[in-house]
C-alpha cells in the first residue's frame, strides 16, 4: 500500500496577522469602462461560488467599482471551460477568474487543454480554505477510524461525492483510498453545493466539503464532520479532531484567489489589487472567514501570488504523480 505523507505538499501557511491598516486608494488612472465578467470555475452553491458572490456583493455595497461585476459560472470539464475562456480573453482588462485548486490540477490532468497558468495575471489571494470529512448526521459512524474500517470493508459499494474529477475533492479521496488501502466509488458533481445536498439527501455516503459548503446543513443538524484535514483544529470546529492527531498524515488546503487573463494591463492589475485588498481588510470579509473556517490573515497579490501559484503547481504535479492521475480521474 502506498502511504502518502505530508499530503499538504508543503502548502506553508506562513500567515501573519491580518493587515487592517487604512485601505489603499484605488488607482485613478484606470477604471473599468464596461461590466467586469467575474468567472467562477465551479458550479453554483459551492465554496467558490459563495465566495465570488460575497465579493461581488461587497463591491456593490461599498461602491468600489464604477461598473458592475457579473458572476458567471463555467464549471465544465472540472474548470477547463473557465480556463480556456480566460486564455482566449488574453489582453482583456474586464475579465477575472475566481479560482480553487483545480486552477493547478485541471491543466496537469488534461494535458491537451493548452493552458499555462503561469501566463495568467495574478491579482489577489483572498483566503486559504480547508476540508473536512462529512457523513449524514444520523450515520452510525461516529469517528474517523470506524469510517476507514467500514469503507475498507465495503470498497466500491461506498459511494462518495465531490466537485468534478481530477481536482481537489477527488485528490483528497485518492489520498484516503491510499491511506486505508481501499477503493471507493467517486461520483462527480458540478459544484460543492450539489455535493452537500446529495450527502444530506443520502445519495452518497461521504463528502469532503469545505466548511462553507456544509455549514448550513451542519447547523441544521443534517450532517456531521468526522475529521478535519488541517495542521491544527480550526476554531470553528474545536471538537473535531484532525487526521494528524489520529495518526494519519493527511493535510490538504485550497487557495481562493482572483486572477486575470494573460496580458492584462499593469494599470488594470493594480486597480484590481487595490480593490480586493480593500475587500480583504473589510470587517465583512474577515467575519465571513472566521465564521466559515477560512484562513484570511495574509493578503498576497501580484508577483508574490504568481510565485505562490508556481510553487503550488509544482506541488500538485508531485502529488498527482504519487497517487496517479487515474486515481483522481476515476479511470
Coordinates of C-alpha atoms in Angstrom, one line a residue, residues 11 16 24 30 32 58 117 251:
X11 CA 1.5 24.3 1.5
X16 CA 0.9 36.7 9.9
X24 CA -5.3 51.8 -0.4
X30 CA -7.5 53.2 -14.8
X32 CA -13.4 49.5 -15.7
X58 CA -19.3 43.8 -1.2
X117 CA -1.5 29.2 -15.7
X251 CA -3.2 17.6 5.4

